[in-house]
Coordinates of N, CA and C and ligand atoms in Angstrom, one line a residue:
X292 N 148.7 25.4 -65.9 CA 148.4 25.0 -67.3 C 147.6 26.1 -68.0
X293 N 148.2 26.6 -69.1 CA 147.4 27.7 -69.7 C 146.7 27.1 -70.9
X294 N 145.4 27.4 -71.0 CA 144.5 27.0 -72.1 C 144.1 28.2 -72.9
X295 N 144.3 28.1 -74.2 CA 144.0 29.3 -75.0 C 142.5 29.4 -75.1
X296 N 141.9 30.6 -74.8 CA 140.5 30.7 -74.8 C 139.9 30.5 -76.2
X297 N 138.8 30.0 -76.3 CA 138.1 29.7 -77.6 C 136.7 30.3 -77.5
X298 N 136.4 31.2 -78.5 CA 135.1 31.8 -78.6 C 134.4 31.2 -79.8
X299 N 133.3 30.5 -79.7 CA 132.7 29.7 -80.8 C 131.3 30.2 -81.0
X300 N 131.0 30.4 -82.3 CA 129.6 30.8 -82.7 C 128.9 29.7 -83.4
X301 N 127.7 29.5 -82.9 CA 126.8 28.4 -83.5 C 125.7 29.1 -84.2
X302 N 125.7 29.1 -85.5 CA 124.7 29.9 -86.3 C 123.4 29.1 -86.4
X303 N 123.4 27.8 -86.0 CA 122.2 27.0 -86.1 C 121.6 27.0 -87.5
X304 N 120.2 26.9 -87.6 CA 119.6 26.9 -89.0 C 119.2 28.3 -89.4
X305 N 120.3 29.1 -89.5 CA 120.0 30.5 -89.9 C 121.0 30.9 -91.0
X306 N 120.6 31.9 -91.8 CA 121.4 32.6 -92.8 C 121.5 31.9 -94.2
X307 N 121.3 32.7 -95.2 CA 121.6 32.2 -96.6 C 123.1 32.2 -96.8
X308 N 123.5 31.7 -97.9 CA 124.9 31.6 -98.2 C 125.5 33.0 -98.2
X309 N 124.8 34.0 -98.9 CA 125.3 35.3 -99.0 C 125.4 36.0 -97.6
X310 N 124.3 35.8 -96.8 CA 124.3 36.4 -95.5 C 125.4 35.9 -94.6
X311 N 125.6 34.6 -94.7 CA 126.7 33.9 -93.9 C 128.0 34.4 -94.3
X312 N 128.3 34.5 -95.6 CA 129.6 35.0 -96.0 C 129.9 36.4 -95.6
X313 N 128.9 37.2 -95.7 CA 129.0 38.7 -95.3 C 129.3 38.8 -93.8
X314 N 128.5 38.0 -93.0 CA 128.7 38.0 -91.5 C 130.1 37.5 -91.2
X315 N 130.5 36.4 -91.8 CA 131.9 35.8 -91.5 C 133.0 36.8 -91.9
X316 N 132.8 37.5 -93.0 CA 133.9 38.5 -93.4 C 134.0 39.6 -92.4
X317 N 132.8 40.0 -91.9 CA 132.8 41.1 -90.9 C 133.4 40.6 -89.5
X318 N 133.1 39.4 -89.2 CA 133.8 38.9 -87.9 C 135.3 38.7 -88.1
X319 N 135.7 38.2 -89.3 CA 137.1 38.0 -89.6 C 137.8 39.4 -89.5
X320 N 137.2 40.4 -90.0 CA 137.8 41.7 -89.9 C 138.0 42.1 -88.4
X321 N 137.0 41.8 -87.6 CA 137.1 42.1 -86.2 C 138.2 41.3 -85.4
X322 N 138.6 40.2 -86.0 CA 139.6 39.3 -85.3 C 141.0 39.6 -85.8
X323 N 141.2 40.6 -86.6 CA 142.6 40.8 -87.1 C 143.6 41.0 -86.0
X324 N 144.7 40.4 -86.1 CA 145.8 40.5 -85.1 C 145.6 39.8 -83.8
X325 N 144.5 39.0 -83.7 CA 144.3 38.3 -82.4 C 145.2 37.1 -82.4
X326 N 146.0 37.0 -81.3 CA 146.9 35.8 -81.2 C 146.6 35.0 -79.9
X327 N 146.0 35.7 -78.9 CA 145.9 35.1 -77.6 C 144.6 34.3 -77.4
X328 N 143.8 34.2 -78.4 CA 142.5 33.5 -78.3 C 142.2 32.9 -79.7
X329 N 141.3 31.9 -79.7 CA 140.9 31.3 -80.9 C 139.4 31.5 -81.1
X330 N 139.0 31.5 -82.4 CA 137.6 31.8 -82.8 C 137.1 30.7 -83.7
X331 N 135.9 30.2 -83.5 CA 135.3 29.2 -84.3 C 133.9 29.6 -84.8
X332 N 133.6 29.3 -86.0 CA 132.2 29.6 -86.5 C 131.6 28.3 -87.0
X333 N 130.4 28.1 -86.7 CA 129.7 26.9 -87.2 C 128.4 27.3 -88.0
X334 N 128.7 27.5 -89.3 CA 127.5 27.9 -90.2 C 126.7 26.6 -90.5
X335 N 125.5 26.8 -91.1 CA 124.8 25.7 -91.6 C 125.6 25.0 -92.7
X336 N 125.4 23.8 -93.0 CA 126.2 23.0 -94.0 C 126.3 23.8 -95.4
X337 N 125.1 24.4 -95.8 CA 125.1 25.0 -97.1 C 126.0 26.1 -97.2
X338 N 126.4 26.8 -96.1 CA 127.3 27.9 -96.2 C 128.7 27.7 -95.8
X339 N 129.0 26.4 -95.5 CA 130.4 26.1 -95.1 C 131.5 26.5 -96.1
X340 N 131.3 26.2 -97.3 CA 132.4 26.5 -98.3 C 132.5 28.1 -98.4
X341 N 131.4 28.8 -98.5 CA 131.5 30.2 -98.7 C 132.1 30.9 -97.4
X342 N 131.8 30.4 -96.3 CA 132.3 31.0 -95.0 C 133.8 30.7 -94.9
X343 N 134.2 29.4 -95.3 CA 135.6 29.1 -95.3 C 136.4 30.1 -96.2
X344 N 135.8 30.4 -97.4 CA 136.5 31.3 -98.3 C 136.5 32.8 -97.7
X345 N 135.4 33.1 -97.0 CA 135.3 34.5 -96.5 C 136.3 34.8 -95.4
X346 N 136.7 33.7 -94.6 CA 137.6 33.9 -93.5 C 139.0 33.5 -93.8
X347 N 139.3 33.2 -95.0 CA 140.6 32.7 -95.4 C 141.7 33.7 -94.9
X348 N 142.8 33.1 -94.2 CA 143.9 34.0 -93.8 C 143.6 34.5 -92.4
X349 N 142.4 34.3 -91.8 CA 142.2 34.8 -90.5 C 142.4 33.7 -89.4
X350 N 142.2 34.0 -88.2 CA 142.4 33.0 -87.1 C 141.2 32.1 -87.0
X351 N 140.1 32.4 -87.7 CA 138.8 31.7 -87.5 C 138.9 30.2 -88.0
X352 N 138.4 29.3 -87.2 CA 138.3 27.9 -87.6 C 136.8 27.6 -87.9
X353 N 136.6 26.8 -88.8 CA 135.2 26.5 -89.3 C 134.8 25.1 -88.7
X354 N 133.5 25.1 -88.3 CA 133.0 23.8 -87.7 C 131.7 23.4 -88.4
X355 N 131.4 22.1 -88.4 CA 130.1 21.6 -88.8 C 129.3 21.7 -87.5
X356 N 127.9 21.6 -87.7 CA 127.0 21.6 -86.5 C 126.7 20.1 -86.1
X357 N 127.2 19.2 -86.9 CA 127.0 17.8 -86.6 C 127.8 17.0 -87.6
X358 N 127.9 15.7 -87.4 CA 128.7 14.9 -88.5 C 128.3 13.5 -88.4
X359 N 128.4 12.8 -89.5 CA 128.2 11.3 -89.5 C 129.5 10.7 -89.1
X360 N 129.5 9.4 -89.0 CA 130.7 8.7 -88.5 C 131.5 7.9 -89.6
X361 N 130.9 7.7 -90.7 CA 131.5 7.0 -91.8 C 132.1 7.9 -92.8
X362 N 133.0 7.4 -93.6 CA 133.6 8.3 -94.7 C 132.6 8.6 -95.8
X363 N 131.8 7.6 -96.1 CA 130.8 7.7 -97.2 C 129.8 6.6 -97.1
X364 N 128.7 6.6 -97.8 CA 127.8 5.5 -97.9 C 126.4 5.8 -97.8
X365 N 125.5 4.8 -97.6 CA 124.1 5.0 -97.6 C 123.6 5.5 -96.3
X366 N 123.7 6.8 -96.1 CA 123.3 7.4 -94.8 C 122.5 8.7 -95.2
X367 N 121.4 8.6 -95.8 CA 120.6 9.7 -96.3 C 120.5 10.8 -95.2
X368 N 120.8 12.0 -95.6 CA 120.7 13.2 -94.7 C 121.9 13.4 -93.9
X369 N 122.9 12.6 -93.9 CA 124.1 12.8 -93.1 C 125.2 13.4 -94.0
X370 N 126.2 14.0 -93.3 CA 127.4 14.6 -93.9 C 128.6 13.9 -93.3
X371 N 129.5 13.5 -94.0 CA 130.6 12.7 -93.4 C 131.7 13.6 -93.0
X372 N 132.6 13.1 -92.1 CA 133.7 13.9 -91.6 C 134.6 14.4 -92.8
X373 N 134.8 13.5 -93.7 CA 135.6 13.8 -94.9 C 135.0 14.9 -95.7
X374 N 133.7 14.9 -95.8 CA 133.0 16.0 -96.6 C 133.2 17.3 -95.8
X375 N 133.1 17.3 -94.5 CA 133.3 18.5 -93.7 C 134.7 19.1 -94.0
X376 N 135.6 18.2 -93.9 CA 137.0 18.6 -94.1 C 137.2 19.2 -95.5
X377 N 136.5 18.6 -96.5 CA 136.6 19.0 -97.9 C 136.2 20.4 -98.1
X378 N 135.2 20.9 -97.3 CA 134.8 22.3 -97.4 C 135.4 23.2 -96.4
X379 N 136.5 22.7 -95.7 CA 137.3 23.6 -94.9 C 137.1 23.5 -93.4
X380 N 136.2 22.6 -93.0 CA 135.9 22.5 -91.5 C 137.1 21.7 -90.9
X381 N 137.4 22.2 -89.7 CA 138.4 21.5 -88.9 C 137.8 21.0 -87.5
X382 N 136.6 21.5 -87.3 CA 136.0 21.2 -86.0 C 134.5 20.8 -86.2
X383 N 133.9 20.3 -85.1 CA 132.5 20.0 -85.3 C 131.8 20.0 -83.9
X384 N 130.6 20.6 -83.9 CA 129.8 20.6 -82.6 C 129.1 19.3 -82.6
X385 N 129.1 18.6 -81.4 CA 128.4 17.4 -81.2 C 127.6 17.4 -80.0
X386 N 126.4 16.7 -80.0 CA 125.6 16.5 -78.8 C 124.9 17.8 -78.3
X387 N 124.8 18.8 -79.2 CA 124.0 20.0 -78.9 C 122.7 19.6 -78.3
X388 N 122.2 20.4 -77.4 CA 120.9 20.0 -76.7 C 119.8 20.0 -77.7
X389 N 119.9 20.8 -78.8 CA 118.8 20.7 -79.8 C 118.8 19.4 -80.6
X390 N 120.0 18.8 -80.7 CA 120.1 17.5 -81.3 C 119.6 16.4 -80.3
X391 N 119.9 16.6 -79.1 CA 119.5 15.6 -78.1 C 118.0 15.7 -77.9
X392 N 117.4 16.9 -77.8 CA 116.0 16.9 -77.3 C 115.0 17.1 -78.5
X393 N 115.4 17.8 -79.6 CA 114.4 17.9 -80.7 C 114.6 16.7 -81.6
X394 N 115.8 16.2 -81.8 CA 116.1 15.1 -82.7 C 116.4 13.8 -82.1
X395 N 116.2 13.7 -80.8 CA 116.3 12.5 -80.0 C 117.7 11.8 -80.2
X396 N 118.7 12.5 -80.3 CA 120.1 11.9 -80.4 C 120.5 11.5 -79.0
X397 N 120.8 10.2 -78.8 CA 121.2 9.7 -77.5 C 122.7 9.6 -77.3
X398 N 123.2 9.3 -76.1 CA 124.6 9.3 -75.9 C 125.3 8.3 -76.8
X399 N 124.7 7.2 -77.1 CA 125.3 6.1 -77.9 C 125.6 6.7 -79.3
X400 N 124.6 7.4 -79.9 CA 124.8 8.0 -81.2 C 125.8 9.1 -81.2
X401 N 125.8 9.9 -80.1 CA 126.7 11.0 -80.0 C 128.1 10.5 -79.9
X402 N 128.3 9.4 -79.1 CA 129.6 8.8 -79.0 C 130.1 8.3 -80.4
X403 N 129.2 7.7 -81.1 CA 129.6 7.2 -82.5 C 130.1 8.3 -83.3
X404 N 129.3 9.4 -83.3 CA 129.7 10.6 -84.1 C 131.1 11.1 -83.6
X405 N 131.2 11.2 -82.3 CA 132.5 11.8 -81.8 C 133.7 10.9 -82.1
X406 N 133.6 9.6 -82.0 CA 134.7 8.8 -82.3 C 135.0 8.9 -83.8
X407 N 133.9 8.9 -84.6 CA 134.1 9.1 -86.1 C 134.8 10.4 -86.4
X408 N 134.4 11.5 -85.7 CA 135.0 12.8 -86.0 C 136.5 12.8 -85.7
X409 N 136.8 12.2 -84.5 CA 138.3 12.1 -84.1 C 139.1 11.2 -85.1
X410 N 138.5 10.1 -85.5 CA 139.2 9.3 -86.5 C 139.5 9.9 -87.8
X411 N 138.7 10.9 -88.1 CA 138.9 11.7 -89.4 C 139.5 13.0 -89.1
X412 N 140.2 13.2 -87.9 CA 140.9 14.4 -87.6 C 140.1 15.7 -87.5
X413 N 138.8 15.6 -87.1 CA 138.1 16.8 -86.8 C 138.1 16.9 -85.3
X414 N 138.1 18.2 -84.8 CA 138.1 18.5 -83.4 C 136.7 18.6 -82.9
X415 N 136.2 17.7 -82.0 CA 134.8 17.8 -81.6 C 134.7 18.8 -80.5
X416 N 133.6 19.6 -80.5 CA 133.2 20.4 -79.4 C 131.9 19.7 -78.8
X417 N 132.2 18.9 -77.8 CA 131.1 18.1 -77.2 C 130.3 18.8 -76.2
X418 N 128.9 19.0 -76.5 CA 128.1 19.7 -75.6 C 127.4 18.8 -74.6
X419 N 127.4 19.2 -73.4 CA 126.6 18.4 -72.4 C 125.9 19.5 -71.5
X420 N 124.8 19.0 -70.9 CA 124.1 20.0 -70.0 C 122.8 19.3 -69.5
X421 N 122.4 19.9 -68.3 CA 121.2 19.4 -67.7 C 120.0 20.2 -68.0
X422 N 118.8 19.6 -67.9 CA 117.6 20.3 -68.1 C 117.2 21.1 -66.8
X423 N 116.2 21.9 -66.9 CA 115.8 22.6 -65.7 C 115.3 21.6 -64.6
X424 N 114.5 20.6 -65.1 CA 114.0 19.6 -64.1 C 115.1 18.9 -63.4
X425 N 116.1 18.5 -64.2 CA 117.3 17.8 -63.6 C 118.0 18.7 -62.6
X426 N 118.2 20.0 -62.9 CA 118.8 20.9 -62.0 C 118.0 21.0 -60.7
X427 N 116.7 21.1 -60.9 CA 115.8 21.4 -59.7 C 115.7 20.1 -58.8
X428 N 115.9 18.9 -59.4 CA 115.8 17.7 -58.6 C 117.2 17.4 -58.1
X429 N 118.2 18.2 -58.3 CA 119.5 18.0 -57.8 C 120.4 16.9 -58.5
X430 N 120.0 16.6 -59.7 CA 120.8 15.6 -60.4 C 121.8 16.2 -61.5
X431 N 122.1 17.4 -61.4 CA 123.0 18.0 -62.4 C 124.3 17.3 -62.6
X432 N 125.0 17.0 -61.5 CA 126.3 16.4 -61.6 C 126.2 14.9 -62.1
X433 N 125.1 14.3 -61.7 CA 124.9 12.9 -62.1 C 124.7 12.8 -63.7
X434 N 123.8 13.7 -64.1 CA 123.5 13.8 -65.6 C 124.8 14.1 -66.4
X435 N 125.5 15.1 -65.9 CA 126.7 15.5 -66.7 C 127.8 14.4 -66.7
X436 N 127.9 13.7 -65.6 CA 128.9 12.6 -65.5 C 128.5 11.5 -66.4
X437 N 127.2 11.2 -66.4 CA 126.7 10.1 -67.3 C 127.0 10.5 -68.8
X438 N 126.6 11.7 -69.2 CA 126.8 12.1 -70.6 C 128.3 12.1 -70.9
X439 N 129.1 12.6 -70.1 CA 130.6 12.7 -70.4 C 131.2 11.3 -70.5
X440 N 130.9 10.4 -69.6 CA 131.5 9.1 -69.6 C 131.0 8.3 -70.8
X441 N 129.7 8.4 -71.1 CA 129.2 7.6 -72.3 C 129.7 8.2 -73.6
X442 N 129.6 9.6 -73.7 CA 130.0 10.2 -75.0 C 131.4 10.0 -75.3
X443 N 132.3 9.9 -74.2 CA 133.7 9.8 -74.5 C 134.3 8.3 -74.5
X444 N 133.4 7.4 -74.5 CA 133.8 6.0 -74.5 C 134.7 5.7 -75.7
X445 N 135.7 4.9 -75.5 CA 136.6 4.5 -76.6 C 137.5 5.7 -77.2
X446 N 137.5 6.8 -76.5 CA 138.4 7.9 -77.0 C 139.8 7.7 -76.4
X447 N 140.8 7.6 -77.2 CA 142.1 7.4 -76.8 C 142.7 8.7 -76.2
X448 N 143.6 8.6 -75.2 CA 144.2 9.8 -74.7 C 144.9 10.6 -75.8
X449 N 145.5 10.0 -76.7 CA 146.2 10.8 -77.8 C 145.2 11.6 -78.6
X450 N 143.9 11.1 -78.7 CA 142.9 11.9 -79.4 C 142.3 12.9 -78.6
X451 N 142.2 12.7 -77.3 CA 141.5 13.6 -76.3 C 142.2 14.9 -76.2
X452 N 143.5 15.0 -76.6 CA 144.2 16.3 -76.5 C 143.5 17.3 -77.3
X453 N 142.8 16.9 -78.4 CA 142.1 17.9 -79.3 C 140.7 18.2 -78.8
X454 N 140.2 17.5 -77.9 CA 138.8 17.6 -77.5 C 138.5 19.0 -76.9
X455 N 137.2 19.5 -77.1 CA 136.7 20.7 -76.4 C 135.4 20.2 -75.8
X456 N 135.1 20.6 -74.6 CA 133.8 20.3 -74.0 C 133.1 21.7 -73.9
X457 N 131.8 21.6 -74.1 CA 130.9 22.8 -73.9 C 129.9 22.5 -72.8
X458 N 129.9 23.2 -71.7 CA 128.8 23.0 -70.7 C 127.7 23.9 -71.1
X459 N 126.6 23.4 -71.5 CA 125.4 24.2 -71.9 C 124.2 23.7 -71.2
X460 N 123.9 24.4 -70.0 CA 122.7 24.1 -69.3 C 121.5 24.3 -70.2
X461 N 120.7 23.3 -70.4 CA 119.6 23.4 -71.4 C 118.7 24.6 -71.1
X462 N 118.5 24.8 -69.8 CA 117.6 25.9 -69.4 C 118.1 27.3 -69.7
X463 N 119.4 27.4 -70.1 CA 120.0 28.7 -70.4 C 120.1 29.0 -71.9
X464 N 119.8 28.0 -72.7 CA 120.0 28.1 -74.1 C 118.9 28.8 -74.8
X465 N 119.2 30.0 -75.4 CA 118.2 30.8 -76.1 C 117.1 31.3 -75.2
X466 N 117.2 31.3 -73.9 CA 116.2 31.7 -73.0 C 116.5 33.1 -72.4
X467 N 117.7 33.6 -72.6 CA 118.1 34.8 -71.9 C 118.5 34.6 -70.5
X468 N 118.3 33.4 -70.0 CA 118.8 33.1 -68.6 C 120.2 32.6 -68.7
X469 N 121.1 33.2 -68.0 CA 122.5 32.7 -68.0 C 122.8 32.1 -66.7
X470 N 123.6 31.0 -66.7 CA 124.1 30.5 -65.4 C 124.9 31.6 -64.8
X471 N 124.9 31.8 -63.5 CA 125.8 32.7 -62.8 C 127.2 32.3 -63.0
X472 N 128.2 33.1 -62.9 CA 129.6 32.7 -63.1 C 129.9 31.7 -62.0
X473 N 129.3 31.8 -60.8 CA 129.6 30.8 -59.8 C 129.0 29.5 -60.1
X474 N 127.8 29.5 -60.6 CA 127.2 28.2 -61.0 C 128.0 27.5 -62.2
X475 N 128.4 28.3 -63.1 CA 129.2 27.8 -64.3 C 130.5 27.2 -63.8
X476 N 131.2 28.0 -63.0 CA 132.5 27.6 -62.5 C 132.4 26.3 -61.7
X477 N 131.4 26.2 -60.9 CA 131.3 25.0 -60.0 C 131.1 23.7 -61.0
X478 N 130.3 23.9 -62.0 CA 130.1 22.8 -62.9 C 131.4 22.5 -63.8
X479 N 132.1 23.5 -64.2 CA 133.3 23.3 -65.0 C 134.3 22.6 -64.2
X480 N 134.4 23.0 -62.9 CA 135.4 22.3 -62.0 C 135.1 20.8 -61.9
X481 N 133.8 20.6 -61.8 CA 133.3 19.2 -61.7 C 133.6 18.4 -62.9
X482 N 133.4 19.0 -64.1 CA 133.6 18.4 -65.4 C 135.1 18.0 -65.5
X483 N 136.0 19.0 -65.1 CA 137.4 18.7 -65.1 C 137.8 17.5 -64.2
X484 N 137.1 17.4 -63.1 CA 137.3 16.3 -62.2 C 137.0 15.0 -62.9
X485 N 135.8 14.9 -63.6 CA 135.5 13.7 -64.3 C 136.5 13.4 -65.5
X486 N 136.9 14.5 -66.2 CA 137.9 14.2 -67.2 C 139.2 13.7 -66.7
X487 N 139.5 14.1 -65.5 CA 140.7 13.6 -64.8 C 140.6 12.1 -64.6
X488 N 139.4 11.6 -64.2 CA 139.1 10.2 -64.0 C 139.1 9.4 -65.3
X489 N 138.5 10.1 -66.3 CA 138.4 9.4 -67.6 C 139.7 9.3 -68.3
X490 N 140.5 10.3 -68.2 CA 141.8 10.3 -68.9 C 142.9 10.4 -67.8
X491 N 143.6 11.5 -67.6 CA 144.4 11.7 -66.5 C 144.6 13.1 -66.3
X492 N 145.2 13.5 -65.1 CA 145.2 14.9 -64.7 C 145.8 15.9 -65.7
X493 N 147.0 15.6 -66.2 CA 147.6 16.5 -67.1 C 146.8 16.8 -68.4
X494 N 146.2 15.7 -68.9 CA 145.4 15.8 -70.1 C 144.1 16.6 -69.7
X495 N 143.5 16.3 -68.6 CA 142.3 17.0 -68.2 C 142.5 18.5 -68.0
X496 N 143.7 18.8 -67.5 CA 144.0 20.2 -67.3 C 144.2 20.9 -68.6
X497 N 144.5 20.2 -69.7 CA 144.7 20.9 -71.0 C 143.4 21.0 -71.9
X498 N 142.4 20.3 -71.5 CA 141.1 20.3 -72.3 C 140.3 21.5 -72.0
X499 N 139.9 22.2 -73.0 CA 139.2 23.5 -72.8 C 137.7 23.2 -72.6
X500 N 137.1 23.8 -71.6 CA 135.7 23.7 -71.3 C 135.0 25.0 -71.5
X501 N 134.1 25.1 -72.5 CA 133.4 26.3 -72.8 C 132.1 26.4 -72.0
X502 N 131.7 27.6 -71.8 CA 130.3 27.8 -71.3 C 129.4 28.2 -72.4
X503 N 128.2 27.7 -72.4 CA 127.2 28.2 -73.4 C 125.8 28.3 -72.8
X504 N 125.1 29.3 -73.2 CA 123.8 29.5 -72.7 C 123.6 31.0 -72.4
X505 N 123.0 31.7 -73.5 CA 122.7 33.1 -73.4 C 124.0 34.0 -73.1
X506 N 125.1 33.6 -73.7 CA 126.3 34.5 -73.5 C 126.1 35.7 -74.3
X507 N 126.4 36.9 -73.8 CA 126.2 38.2 -74.4 C 127.4 39.1 -74.1
X508 N 127.4 40.2 -74.8 CA 128.5 41.2 -74.5 C 128.5 41.6 -73.0
X509 N 127.3 41.6 -72.4 CA 127.2 42.0 -71.0 C 127.7 41.0 -70.0
X510 N 127.7 39.7 -70.3 CA 128.1 38.8 -69.3 C 129.4 38.1 -69.6
X511 N 130.0 38.3 -70.8 CA 131.2 37.5 -71.1 C 132.4 37.8 -70.2
X512 N 132.6 39.0 -69.9 CA 133.8 39.4 -69.1 C 133.8 38.7 -67.8
X513 N 132.6 38.7 -67.1 CA 132.6 38.1 -65.8 C 132.7 36.5 -65.9
X514 N 132.1 35.9 -66.9 CA 132.2 34.5 -67.0 C 133.7 34.1 -67.3
X515 N 134.4 34.9 -68.1 CA 135.8 34.5 -68.5 C 136.8 34.7 -67.4
X516 N 136.3 35.4 -66.3 CA 137.2 35.6 -65.2 C 137.3 34.4 -64.3
X517 N 136.5 33.4 -64.5 CA 136.5 32.2 -63.7 C 137.6 31.2 -64.2
X518 N 138.3 30.6 -63.3 CA 139.5 29.8 -63.7 C 139.2 28.6 -64.6
X519 N 138.1 28.0 -64.5 CA 137.8 26.8 -65.3 C 136.9 27.1 -66.5
X520 N 136.6 28.4 -66.8 CA 135.8 28.7 -68.0 C 136.8 29.2 -69.0
X521 N 136.9 28.4 -70.1 CA 138.0 28.6 -71.1 C 137.5 29.2 -72.4
X522 N 136.2 29.6 -72.4 CA 135.7 30.2 -73.6 C 134.2 30.1 -73.6
X523 N 133.6 30.4 -74.7 CA 132.1 30.4 -74.8 C 131.6 29.8 -76.1
X524 N 130.5 29.1 -76.0 CA 129.8 28.7 -77.2 C 128.5 29.6 -77.3
X525 N 128.4 30.3 -78.4 CA 127.4 31.4 -78.4 C 126.4 31.2 -79.6
X526 N 125.2 31.3 -79.3 CA 124.1 31.1 -80.3 C 123.7 32.4 -80.8
X527 N 122.6 32.9 -80.2 CA 121.9 34.2 -80.7 C 122.9 35.3 -80.9
X528 N 123.8 35.6 -79.9 CA 124.7 36.7 -80.0 C 125.8 36.5 -81.1
X529 N 125.8 35.4 -81.7 CA 126.9 35.1 -82.7 C 126.3 35.5 -84.1
X530 N 125.1 35.9 -84.1 CA 124.4 36.2 -85.4 C 124.6 37.6 -85.8
X531 N 125.2 38.4 -85.0 CA 125.4 39.8 -85.3 C 126.9 40.1 -85.1
X532 N 127.6 40.7 -86.1 CA 129.0 40.9 -85.9 C 129.4 41.8 -84.7
X533 N 128.5 42.8 -84.5 CA 128.9 43.7 -83.4 C 128.9 43.0 -82.1
X534 N 127.9 42.2 -81.8 CA 127.8 41.5 -80.5 C 128.9 40.4 -80.4
X535 N 129.0 39.7 -81.5 CA 130.0 38.5 -81.5 C 131.4 39.1 -81.4
X536 N 131.7 40.2 -82.1 CA 133.1 40.7 -82.0 C 133.4 41.2 -80.6
X537 N 132.3 41.8 -79.9 CA 132.5 42.2 -78.5 C 132.8 41.0 -77.6
X538 N 132.1 39.9 -77.9 CA 132.3 38.7 -77.1 C 133.8 38.2 -77.3
X539 N 134.2 38.2 -78.6 CA 135.5 37.7 -78.9 C 136.6 38.6 -78.1
X540 N 136.3 39.8 -78.0 CA 137.3 40.7 -77.4 C 137.0 40.9 -75.9
X541 N 136.6 39.8 -75.3 CA 136.3 39.8 -73.8 C 137.6 40.3 -73.1
X542 N 137.5 40.8 -71.9 CA 138.7 41.2 -71.2 C 138.8 40.4 -69.9
Ligands
PEP29 C1 123.8 27.5 -78.3 O1 123.0 27.3 -79.2 O2 124.7 26.7 -78.1 C2 123.6 28.6 -77.4 C3 124.3 28.7 -76.3 O3 122.6 29.5 -77.7 P1 122.3 30.9 -77.0 O4 123.7 31.6 -76.9 O5 121.4 31.6 -78.0 O6 121.7 30.6 -75.7

């Protein structure tokens, strides 16, 4: 089963509208003629429209960094899936560890957001990952399985075809510590096994599983050589076109 690699950049709470548009244009320039891989950028909400315009005609897909689950209504501070689509987004990051641990988003809330995103035709990039304590006490697989099963509740097989999973060990995000390729592959293989139980084998084989956590130009090639690593979710190194373009052009 061939899965098209996806390199995704999460800009978090960084960049003004002008800075984001300039960075996006420079990344789009670096992706010209790419057909064998996909690229996604997740700017802050304020820059979504400008970034959509800046990458027009390129292979880059635009994502929100989170999303509400209703079309509209009294949800102060939330952005709806319809609003994201209105400014050009086709994808959305959900369950990022910064949402889980800084903003206390739990699996129930993440599931609601995920089902809402799918219902409004956004492609979710669902982030799951264990903390350092959980890894050290040997509960990595248990934690990941719990997050996956709960976050994916009520997702229909027809919707799951569009799903992307990002394995992001919390201890590797923004810390400079990367999981080794063997550690990441072991977990990705496990995640695919859980997806096989939640959906079925053929579908699980088609779902892309990205690795995220201090991905850099220096480690992307070896991570991408692993059979179950289908791309990367990149934070810090996505904020400079030189490093992100190098990551996009992994070999
Ligand atoms: C992230 O925010 O999803 C991430 C992986 O960040 P970094 O690449 O900076 O570790």
